[in-house]
CSV table of C-alpha atoms in Angstrom, one decimal:
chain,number,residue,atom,x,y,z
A,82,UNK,CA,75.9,-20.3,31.3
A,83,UNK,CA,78.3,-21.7,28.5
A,84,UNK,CA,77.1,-22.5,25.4
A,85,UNK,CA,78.0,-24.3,22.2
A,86,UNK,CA,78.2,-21.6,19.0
A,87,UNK,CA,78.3,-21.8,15.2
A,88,UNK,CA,79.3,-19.7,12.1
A,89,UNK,CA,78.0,-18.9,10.2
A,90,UNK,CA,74.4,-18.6,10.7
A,91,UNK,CA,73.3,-19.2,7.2
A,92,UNK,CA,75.7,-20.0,4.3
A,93,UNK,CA,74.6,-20.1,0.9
A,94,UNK,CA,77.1,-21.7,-1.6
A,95,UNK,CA,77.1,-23.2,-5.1
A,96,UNK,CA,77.0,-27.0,-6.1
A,97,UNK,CA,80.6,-28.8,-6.3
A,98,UNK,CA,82.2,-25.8,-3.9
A,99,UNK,CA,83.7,-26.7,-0.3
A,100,UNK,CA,82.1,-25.5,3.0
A,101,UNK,CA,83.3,-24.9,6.3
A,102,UNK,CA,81.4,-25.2,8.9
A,103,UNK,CA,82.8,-23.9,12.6
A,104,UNK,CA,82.0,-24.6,15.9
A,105,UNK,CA,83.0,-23.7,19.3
A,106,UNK,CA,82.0,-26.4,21.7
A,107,UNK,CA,81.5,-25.9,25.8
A,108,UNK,CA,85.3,-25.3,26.7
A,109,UNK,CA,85.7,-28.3,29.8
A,110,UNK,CA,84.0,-30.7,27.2
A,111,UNK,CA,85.7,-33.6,25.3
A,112,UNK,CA,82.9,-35.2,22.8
A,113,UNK,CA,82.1,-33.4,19.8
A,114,UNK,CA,79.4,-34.2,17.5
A,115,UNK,CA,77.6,-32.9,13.9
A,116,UNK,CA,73.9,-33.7,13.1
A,117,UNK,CA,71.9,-32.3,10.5
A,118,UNK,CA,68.3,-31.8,9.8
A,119,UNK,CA,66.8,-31.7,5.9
A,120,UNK,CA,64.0,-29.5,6.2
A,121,UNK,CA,61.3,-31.1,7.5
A,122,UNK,CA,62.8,-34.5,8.2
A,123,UNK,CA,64.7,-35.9,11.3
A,124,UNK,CA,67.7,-34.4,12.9
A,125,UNK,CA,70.0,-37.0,12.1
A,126,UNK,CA,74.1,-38.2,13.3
A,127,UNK,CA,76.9,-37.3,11.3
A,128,UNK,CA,79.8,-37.9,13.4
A,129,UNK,CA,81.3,-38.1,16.7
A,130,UNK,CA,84.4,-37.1,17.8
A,131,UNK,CA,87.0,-37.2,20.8
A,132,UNK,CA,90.8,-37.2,21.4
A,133,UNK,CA,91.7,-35.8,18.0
A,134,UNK,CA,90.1,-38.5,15.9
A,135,UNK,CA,86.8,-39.5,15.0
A,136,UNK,CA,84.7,-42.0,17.3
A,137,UNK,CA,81.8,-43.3,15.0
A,138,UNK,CA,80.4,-42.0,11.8
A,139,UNK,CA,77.1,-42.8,10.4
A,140,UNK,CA,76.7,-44.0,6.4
A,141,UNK,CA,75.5,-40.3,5.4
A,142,UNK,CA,79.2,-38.9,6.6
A,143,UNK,CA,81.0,-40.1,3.3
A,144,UNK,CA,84.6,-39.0,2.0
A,145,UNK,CA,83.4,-35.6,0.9
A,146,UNK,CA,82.9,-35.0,4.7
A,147,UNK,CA,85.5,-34.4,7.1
A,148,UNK,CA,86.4,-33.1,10.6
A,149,UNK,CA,88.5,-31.4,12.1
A,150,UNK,CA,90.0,-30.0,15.8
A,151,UNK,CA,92.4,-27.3,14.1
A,152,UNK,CA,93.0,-25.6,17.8
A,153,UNK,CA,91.9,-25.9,21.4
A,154,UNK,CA,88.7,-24.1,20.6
A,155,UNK,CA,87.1,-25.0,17.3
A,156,UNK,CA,85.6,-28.0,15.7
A,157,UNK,CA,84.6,-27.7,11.8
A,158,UNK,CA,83.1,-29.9,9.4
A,159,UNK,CA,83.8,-29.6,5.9
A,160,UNK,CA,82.1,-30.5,2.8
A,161,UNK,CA,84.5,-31.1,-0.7
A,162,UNK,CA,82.4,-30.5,-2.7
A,163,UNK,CA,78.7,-29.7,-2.2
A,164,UNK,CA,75.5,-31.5,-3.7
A,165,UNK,CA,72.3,-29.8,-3.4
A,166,UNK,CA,70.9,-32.7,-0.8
A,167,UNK,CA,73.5,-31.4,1.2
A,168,UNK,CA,71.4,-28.6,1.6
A,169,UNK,CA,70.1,-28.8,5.8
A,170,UNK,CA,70.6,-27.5,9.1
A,171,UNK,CA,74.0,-28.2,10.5
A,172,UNK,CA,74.0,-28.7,14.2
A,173,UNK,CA,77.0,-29.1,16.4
A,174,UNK,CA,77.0,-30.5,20.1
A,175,UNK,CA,79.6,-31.1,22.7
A,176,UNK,CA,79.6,-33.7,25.5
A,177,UNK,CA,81.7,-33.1,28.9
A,178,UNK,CA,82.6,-36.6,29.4
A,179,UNK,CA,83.2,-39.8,27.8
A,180,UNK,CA,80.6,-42.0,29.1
A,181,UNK,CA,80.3,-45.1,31.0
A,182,UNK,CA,79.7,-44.0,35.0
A,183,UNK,CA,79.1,-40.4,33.3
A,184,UNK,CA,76.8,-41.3,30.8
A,185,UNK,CA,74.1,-39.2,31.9
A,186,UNK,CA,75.8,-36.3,31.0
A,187,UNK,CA,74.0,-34.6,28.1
A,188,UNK,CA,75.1,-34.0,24.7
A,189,UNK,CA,74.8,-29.6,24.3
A,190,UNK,CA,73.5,-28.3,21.2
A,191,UNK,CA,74.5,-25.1,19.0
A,192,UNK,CA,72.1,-23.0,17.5
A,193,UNK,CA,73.1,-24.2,14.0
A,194,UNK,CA,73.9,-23.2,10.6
A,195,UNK,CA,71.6,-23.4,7.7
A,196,UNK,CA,73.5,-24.4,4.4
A,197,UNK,CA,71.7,-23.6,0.8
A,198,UNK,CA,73.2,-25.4,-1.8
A,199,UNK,CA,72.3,-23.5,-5.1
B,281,UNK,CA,67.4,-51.7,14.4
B,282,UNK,CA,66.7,-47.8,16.0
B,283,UNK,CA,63.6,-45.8,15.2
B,284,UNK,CA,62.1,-43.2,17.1
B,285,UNK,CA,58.6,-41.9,16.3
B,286,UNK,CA,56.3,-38.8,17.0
B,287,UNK,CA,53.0,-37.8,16.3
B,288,UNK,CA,53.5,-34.3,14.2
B,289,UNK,CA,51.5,-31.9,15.9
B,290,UNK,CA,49.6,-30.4,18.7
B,291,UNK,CA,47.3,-27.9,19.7
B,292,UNK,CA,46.5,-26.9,23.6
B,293,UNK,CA,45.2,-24.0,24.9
B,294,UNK,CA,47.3,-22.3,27.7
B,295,UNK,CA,46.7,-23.7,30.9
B,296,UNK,CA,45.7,-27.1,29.8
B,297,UNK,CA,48.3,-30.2,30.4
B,298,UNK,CA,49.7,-31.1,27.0
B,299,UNK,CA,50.7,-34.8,26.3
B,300,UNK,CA,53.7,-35.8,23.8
B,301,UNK,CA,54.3,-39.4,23.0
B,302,UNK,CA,57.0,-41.2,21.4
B,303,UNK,CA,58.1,-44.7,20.6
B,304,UNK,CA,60.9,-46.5,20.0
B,305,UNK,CA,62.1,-49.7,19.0
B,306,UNK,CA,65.6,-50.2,20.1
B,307,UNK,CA,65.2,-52.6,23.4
B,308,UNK,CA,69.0,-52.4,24.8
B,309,UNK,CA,69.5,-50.2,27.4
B,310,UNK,CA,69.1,-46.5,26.7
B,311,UNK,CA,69.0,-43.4,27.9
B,312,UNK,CA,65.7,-41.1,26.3
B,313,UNK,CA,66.1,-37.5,26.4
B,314,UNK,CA,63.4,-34.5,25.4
B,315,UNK,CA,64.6,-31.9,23.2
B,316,UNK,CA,62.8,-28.6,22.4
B,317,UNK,CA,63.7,-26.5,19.4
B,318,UNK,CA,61.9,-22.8,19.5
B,319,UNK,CA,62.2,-21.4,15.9
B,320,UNK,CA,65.8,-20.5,14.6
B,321,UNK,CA,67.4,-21.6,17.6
B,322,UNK,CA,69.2,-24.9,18.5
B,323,UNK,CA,68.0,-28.0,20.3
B,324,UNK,CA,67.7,-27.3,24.0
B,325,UNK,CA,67.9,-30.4,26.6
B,326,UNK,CA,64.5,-30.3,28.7
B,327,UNK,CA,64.7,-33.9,30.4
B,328,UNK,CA,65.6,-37.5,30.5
B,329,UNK,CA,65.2,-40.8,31.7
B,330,UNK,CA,67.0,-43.7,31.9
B,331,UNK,CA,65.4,-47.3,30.9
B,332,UNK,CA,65.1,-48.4,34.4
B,333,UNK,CA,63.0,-45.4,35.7
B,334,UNK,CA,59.2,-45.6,35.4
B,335,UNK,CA,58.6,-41.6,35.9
B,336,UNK,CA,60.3,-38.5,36.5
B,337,UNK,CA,59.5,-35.4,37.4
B,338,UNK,CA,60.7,-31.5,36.8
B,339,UNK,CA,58.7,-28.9,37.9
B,340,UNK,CA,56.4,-28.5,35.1
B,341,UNK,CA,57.4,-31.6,33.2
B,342,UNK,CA,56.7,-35.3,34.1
B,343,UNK,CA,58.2,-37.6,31.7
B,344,UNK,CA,56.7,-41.3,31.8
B,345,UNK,CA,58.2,-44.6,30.3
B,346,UNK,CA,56.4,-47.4,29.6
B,347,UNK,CA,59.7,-50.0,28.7
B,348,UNK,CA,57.2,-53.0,27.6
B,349,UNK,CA,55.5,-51.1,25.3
B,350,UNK,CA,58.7,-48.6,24.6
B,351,UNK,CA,56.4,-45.8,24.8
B,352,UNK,CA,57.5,-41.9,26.2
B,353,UNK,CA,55.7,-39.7,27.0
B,354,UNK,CA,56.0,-35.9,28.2
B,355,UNK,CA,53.8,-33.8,30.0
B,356,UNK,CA,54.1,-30.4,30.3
B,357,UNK,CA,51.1,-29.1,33.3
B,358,UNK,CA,50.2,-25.2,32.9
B,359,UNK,CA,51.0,-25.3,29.2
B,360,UNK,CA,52.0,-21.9,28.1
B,361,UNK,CA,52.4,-19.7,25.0
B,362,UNK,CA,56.2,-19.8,25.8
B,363,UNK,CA,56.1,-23.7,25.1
B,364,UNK,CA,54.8,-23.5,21.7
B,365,UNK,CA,58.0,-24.9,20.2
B,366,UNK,CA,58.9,-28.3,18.2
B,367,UNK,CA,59.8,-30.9,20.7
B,368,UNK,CA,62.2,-34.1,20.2
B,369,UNK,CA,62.5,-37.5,21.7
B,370,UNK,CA,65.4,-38.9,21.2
B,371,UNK,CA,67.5,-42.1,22.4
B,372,UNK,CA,71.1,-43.1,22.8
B,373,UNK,CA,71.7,-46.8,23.1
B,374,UNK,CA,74.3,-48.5,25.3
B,375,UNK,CA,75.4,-50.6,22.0
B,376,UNK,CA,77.0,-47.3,20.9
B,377,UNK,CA,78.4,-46.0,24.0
B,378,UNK,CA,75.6,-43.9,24.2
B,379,UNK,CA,77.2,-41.9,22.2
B,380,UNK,CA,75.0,-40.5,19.3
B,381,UNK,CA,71.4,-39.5,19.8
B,382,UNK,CA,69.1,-40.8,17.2
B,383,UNK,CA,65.8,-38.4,16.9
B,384,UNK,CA,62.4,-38.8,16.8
B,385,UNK,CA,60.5,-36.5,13.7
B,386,UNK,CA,59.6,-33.8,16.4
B,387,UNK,CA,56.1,-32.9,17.6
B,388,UNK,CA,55.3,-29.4,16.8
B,389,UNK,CA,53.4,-28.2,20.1
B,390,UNK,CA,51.4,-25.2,19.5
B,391,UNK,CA,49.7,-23.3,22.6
B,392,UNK,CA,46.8,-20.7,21.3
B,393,UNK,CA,45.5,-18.1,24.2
């Protein structure tokens, strides 16, 4: 069954330093999206994004983050330059369609990367 | 504006039903999903209901929705140690495409022998 990935895993990095985070959503599917989770608190929206630009971003995705589709197959957020509340789970999902008659179809989670800002 | 809430925990021994609730407050039209999150991994789509359904039902799962009181519900029957796991409501609103998901805190189910 396909399935959305991430990489890394885990990355640690240092305050002020730029992260990228990868993804590799479902290959027939058109939405992308990044949530993250501070530990112990709600999984929350970043961003969504579909024909090359992004869709709707929520006040937390600020000019130090950005998007991007570089190829066919991956999807990566980056961070500038890191603050320590920027410390979380990272997850990426993928949609196969756009909405509207289709809406039930069901946004597909990776299994996230955990970013430790030291 | 949206909220989703969870109670934070529950114990059931295996073999008993176990009952999740959630509320929201968002009344446009929306689709509620259940997500389950098993420890390190990702956030795996169990169900979900649209705002016009009353009930549905999936094998071991029966999801209920009470739109007056905006109160979900999910019932696992035959609980077992296999469904200890955090699980998540969550809600996407027609107002935004029902494009992003906005989460509940999670309900972390645990099923003791």
């Amino acid at each position: 069954e396909p399935e959305v990935t991430q990489t890394p895993s885990h990355q640690v990095t240092q305050m002020g330093q730029e992260v990228i985070l990868r993804c590799v959503p479902i290959s027939n599917h058109l939405y992308f999206y990044w949530y993250r989770q501070i530990l112990g608190q709600k999984v929350e929206f970043l961003v969504s994004f579909y024909n090359n630009e992004i869709s709707e971003k929520s006040e937390i995705f600020d000019d130090q983050f950005s998007v991007e589709r570089p190829d066919g197959s991956n999807f990566t957020l980056k961070i500038r330059s890191t603050k320590l509340e920027d410390s979380a789970m990272y997850f990426c999902a993928s949609r196969r369609l756009a909405g509207g008659r289709s809406s039930t179809d069901t946004q597909y989670f990776g299994p996230g990367t955990r970013l430790t800002v030291l | 504006g949206e909220d989703v809430e969870q109670s934070l925990f529950l114990s059931v021994r295996e073999g008993d039903s176990s009952v999740i609730n959630c509320t929201y407050t968002d009344s446009s039209s929306t689709y509620l999903y259940w997500y389950k999150q098993e420890p390190g991994a990702g956030l795996q789509l169990l169900t979900y209901i649209f705002s016009n359904m009353d009930m549905k039902q999936d094998q071991r799962l029966t999801v209920l929705l009470n739109k007056k009181d905006k109160h979900l519900s999910l019932r696992i029957a035959d609980t077992q140690t296999g469904d200890s796991a955090i699980y998540f409501c969550a809600e996407s609103l027609r107002n935004t495409g029902f494009q992003k998901l906005v989460f509940g805190t999670g309900t972390r189910l645990l099923v003791s022998p």
